[in-house]
Amino acid sequence: MTTNKPLILVCNDDGITAPGIRNLVDAIKHLGEVVIVAPDSPQSAMGHAVTISKPLRLEKTDIYGEIQSYQCSGTPADCVKLAVDKVMHRKPDLLVSGINHGSNSSINVLYSGTMSAAMEGAIEGIPAVGFSLCDFAYDADFSYAKKVAAQVAENILNNGLPHGTLLNVNIPKATEAEIKGIKICRQANAKWKEEFDERKDPNGRKYFWLTGKFMNNDKGEDTDEWALANNYVSIVPVHFDLTAHHAIPFLNKWNFSI
Amino acid sequence: MTTNKPLILVCNDDGITAPGIRNLVDAIKHLGEVVIVAPDSPQSAMGHAVTISKPLRLEKTDIYGEIQSYQCSGTPADCVKLAVDKVMHRKPDLLVSGINHGSNSSINVLYSGTMSAAMEGAIEGIPAVGFSLCDFAYDADFSYAKKVAAQVAENILNNGLPHGTLLNVNIPKATEAEIKGIKICRQANAKWKEEFDERKDPNGRKYFWLTGKFMNNDKGEDTDEWALANNYVSIVPVHFDLTAHHAIPFLNKWNFSI
């Protein structure tokens, strides 16, 4: 069905049946014509992986009733690529990804499948945003996150986004009464301190589980981590030009004898 | 064995037996104590994926003779995390990743497993660089790429890198005589135009292969694409702060009623 309403593509990384994406669809469906293309199984921490060494499956589902939805065997970035090439009748006006079960603030933007879907949208020239609720629970309370998602989506549809920019929106785990507002932030310079849990399998062979502690040494009050710790929603504008422009003069002083 | 020589971690995404990593080890082994931790199978296009939903294996191998080497069942980013936590006796002085069989210029930096290993190193505070030869062939000629790798590695060991910066080095597919030199560049604003190849399996069910055309509409002569097209080696300094700082004032004008 072709309409004049905004065309909105919905994706995530927790899989098409996750409560987060169901809440996101519910939050934004009044804003336009919605099409869902999401992974058929959880794809957390997939970063910006794409599937090149095996074929992809894409199946229409009816789990969203009247709303068109497709499940895909690939990564979040695959979902967006397939949606743009094979599902959508025109370029979407908006891509919303999430709502992720768990934070994607700071350095997690790099590991996040939720954000890779949004980034793939931005690369395709689609205004895009990823939403994450800082609560890993399956039965987390998405009611305030839904309000944030609706308002951010509406702002993007009304105002657009600067070329090549997408948004990383994180919502603190707090009650609506506790939340102080919304802050536009920069990505905090924080990282994970890895600690692999070493175990033995039933055959006596060693294996490792990735665990770790999140370490934030960035004391700036303009960061997403500061905002979330102080019960603000954080919005970080993100781009996919990874060039460290400030380092170019330093490198131009190097000598090469080739 | 602990020495006073620089400690160099080597990783890649094509797998521990690929010609590219064997050539890289050969190119830099005179510069310090080398430890190899690389995937046990090809991990191309894994982006910055990490493995959280299954355990990892890490096995010592002897395929590099005297040089310590380990194969890991995870992604390139997993390899670096495991190396730092479980293999290296101290923080490495340098991480080199590659030499990738195929370009990682422009937007490919986001999809690249080679670059995700280097980026993980940079996040860990290790000076890091990814090398890619613009030739997908298994039997590609790595002789000039080896010279580039040795000189870049030596420059990093001597001069360091600005905090939080890593390097994305691409070497054109050309003879040494044809190559004009080395250029410090920015990431070209180019993208892939996806075209999924739609097929039917023996049971009549549809499946898709990702293919695509690389589209470069960035005419700048300061980009990696321009350098490579003109037979220069491209070096792009890369960082992991994805904040689009220039977009913050635009977003601060938005209105939210929550």
XYZ file of C-alpha atoms in Angstrom, chain A residues 39-230:
192
model
C 16.445 -10.218 12.747
C 14.732 -13.569 13.293
C 16.972 -14.179 16.333
C 18.918 -12.022 18.809
C 21.910 -10.228 17.247
C 23.288 -8.251 20.176
C 26.904 -7.047 19.998
C 27.075 -7.709 16.260
C 28.676 -4.319 15.659
C 28.561 -3.388 12.000
C 28.821 -6.984 10.770
C 27.322 -7.859 7.403
C 26.815 -11.336 5.967
C 28.912 -12.052 2.898
C 29.852 -15.720 3.221
C 26.377 -17.205 3.386
C 22.993 -16.408 1.868
C 20.238 -14.581 3.728
C 16.616 -15.515 4.281
C 13.835 -12.940 4.418
C 10.316 -14.075 5.376
C 7.093 -12.102 5.660
C 5.406 -12.538 9.053
C 1.993 -11.592 10.412
C 2.994 -11.065 14.016
C 2.324 -7.308 13.778
C -1.178 -7.700 12.317
C -1.884 -4.957 9.776
C 1.666 -3.615 9.909
C 4.014 -5.095 7.292
C 6.781 -7.087 8.924
C 9.635 -9.293 7.759
C 12.133 -11.418 9.653
C 15.646 -11.789 8.305
C 18.330 -14.372 9.085
C 21.094 -11.756 9.003
C 22.567 -9.027 11.163
C 20.887 -5.663 11.858
C 22.955 -4.054 9.068
C 21.858 -6.857 6.695
C 18.217 -6.158 7.617
C 18.533 -2.519 6.608
C 20.350 -3.330 3.362
C 17.738 -5.956 2.426
C 14.870 -3.656 3.398
C 16.179 -0.851 1.208
C 16.866 -3.101 -1.780
C 14.030 -5.656 -1.618
C 11.208 -4.508 0.679
C 10.627 -0.757 0.653
C 8.888 0.720 -2.367
C 10.885 3.955 -1.886
C 13.584 5.357 0.372
C 12.188 5.583 3.919
C 11.756 9.008 5.523
C 12.936 7.667 8.857
C 14.650 4.603 10.295
C 14.104 3.808 13.968
C 16.053 1.015 15.647
C 15.447 -0.560 19.044
C 14.280 -0.105 21.666
C 17.347 -2.003 22.822
C 17.207 -3.932 26.075
C 20.311 -2.373 27.658
C 22.490 0.723 27.280
C 24.301 1.662 24.080
C 25.966 4.746 25.491
C 29.621 5.715 25.166
C 31.912 3.149 23.470
C 29.022 0.664 23.256
C 27.910 2.500 20.120
C 30.670 0.541 18.340
C 29.566 -2.905 19.494
C 25.849 -2.278 19.208
C 23.701 -4.003 16.614
C 20.921 -1.501 17.343
C 23.196 1.379 16.391
C 24.650 -0.445 13.374
C 21.149 -0.659 11.903
C 20.733 3.086 12.443
C 24.193 3.743 11.006
C 23.448 1.654 7.926
C 20.329 3.786 7.469
C 22.375 6.972 7.709
C 24.857 5.625 5.153
C 21.875 5.043 2.849
C 20.870 8.690 3.358
C 17.917 7.869 5.632
C 17.445 10.015 8.784
C 18.042 7.429 11.485
C 17.965 6.954 15.239
C 18.672 4.135 17.679
C 16.893 3.918 21.059
C 18.152 2.005 24.070
C 16.700 1.602 27.544
C 19.331 1.103 30.263
C 17.570 -1.992 31.566
C 18.449 -5.477 30.335
C 15.310 -7.099 31.756
C 12.932 -8.785 29.328
C 10.005 -7.261 31.243
C 11.538 -3.781 31.539
C 9.123 -0.835 31.728
C 9.194 0.860 28.306
C 6.441 3.401 28.996
C 8.681 6.476 29.331
C 11.053 5.256 26.597
C 8.058 5.125 24.255
C 7.294 8.795 24.894
C 10.908 9.704 24.171
C 10.919 7.619 20.973
C 7.726 9.276 19.709
C 9.013 12.797 20.360
C 12.460 12.200 18.878
C 10.950 10.545 15.795
C 8.536 13.446 15.361
C 11.374 15.976 15.683
C 13.385 14.159 13.018
C 10.410 14.003 10.640
C 9.746 17.732 11.183
C 13.316 19.077 11.267
C 15.446 16.506 9.471
C 18.988 15.732 10.557
C 22.285 17.215 9.336
C 23.622 15.178 6.398
C 25.365 11.980 7.482
C 24.221 12.311 11.090
C 22.225 9.779 13.098
C 21.160 9.835 16.748
C 22.060 7.557 19.639
C 19.330 7.932 22.277
C 19.666 6.256 25.669
C 16.972 6.320 28.331
C 17.938 5.832 31.988
C 16.394 3.119 34.103
C 14.266 5.397 36.265
C 10.666 6.271 36.848
C 9.115 9.093 34.847
C 9.022 11.229 37.997
C 12.764 10.750 38.521
C 13.770 11.641 34.957
C 14.947 15.257 34.709
C 14.785 15.807 30.943
C 16.738 15.340 27.739
C 20.383 16.329 27.140
C 22.273 16.589 23.846
C 25.672 15.038 24.632
C 28.979 13.812 23.310
C 30.066 10.178 23.523
C 31.886 9.615 26.831
C 35.452 8.344 26.521
C 34.853 5.158 28.497
C 35.703 1.498 27.842
C 35.218 -2.042 29.042
C 37.870 -3.698 31.164
C 37.689 -7.254 29.875
C 37.770 -10.147 32.236
C 37.309 -13.506 30.580
C 35.801 -16.179 32.763
C 37.897 -19.318 32.175
C 36.104 -22.684 32.461
C 36.563 -26.328 31.522
C 34.075 -28.193 29.318
C 32.952 -31.766 30.170
C 35.928 -33.044 28.116
C 38.412 -30.991 30.130
C 39.059 -28.461 27.364
C 39.334 -24.786 28.304
C 36.824 -22.193 27.128
C 36.185 -18.530 27.893
C 33.149 -16.344 28.503
C 33.499 -12.625 27.837
C 32.645 -10.561 30.914
C 33.921 -7.168 31.963
C 33.591 -4.003 33.947
C 32.572 -0.693 32.381
C 35.184 1.943 33.225
C 34.337 5.614 32.782
C 37.268 7.933 33.406
C 35.691 10.779 31.453
C 34.574 13.364 34.016
C 32.930 15.700 31.468
C 29.413 16.854 32.314
C 28.610 17.035 28.600
C 28.809 13.259 28.092
C 26.119 10.635 27.666
C 27.394 8.791 30.745
C 27.036 11.891 32.909
C 23.519 12.495 31.593
C 22.384 8.924 32.266
C 23.970 8.810 35.722
C 22.054 11.997 36.536
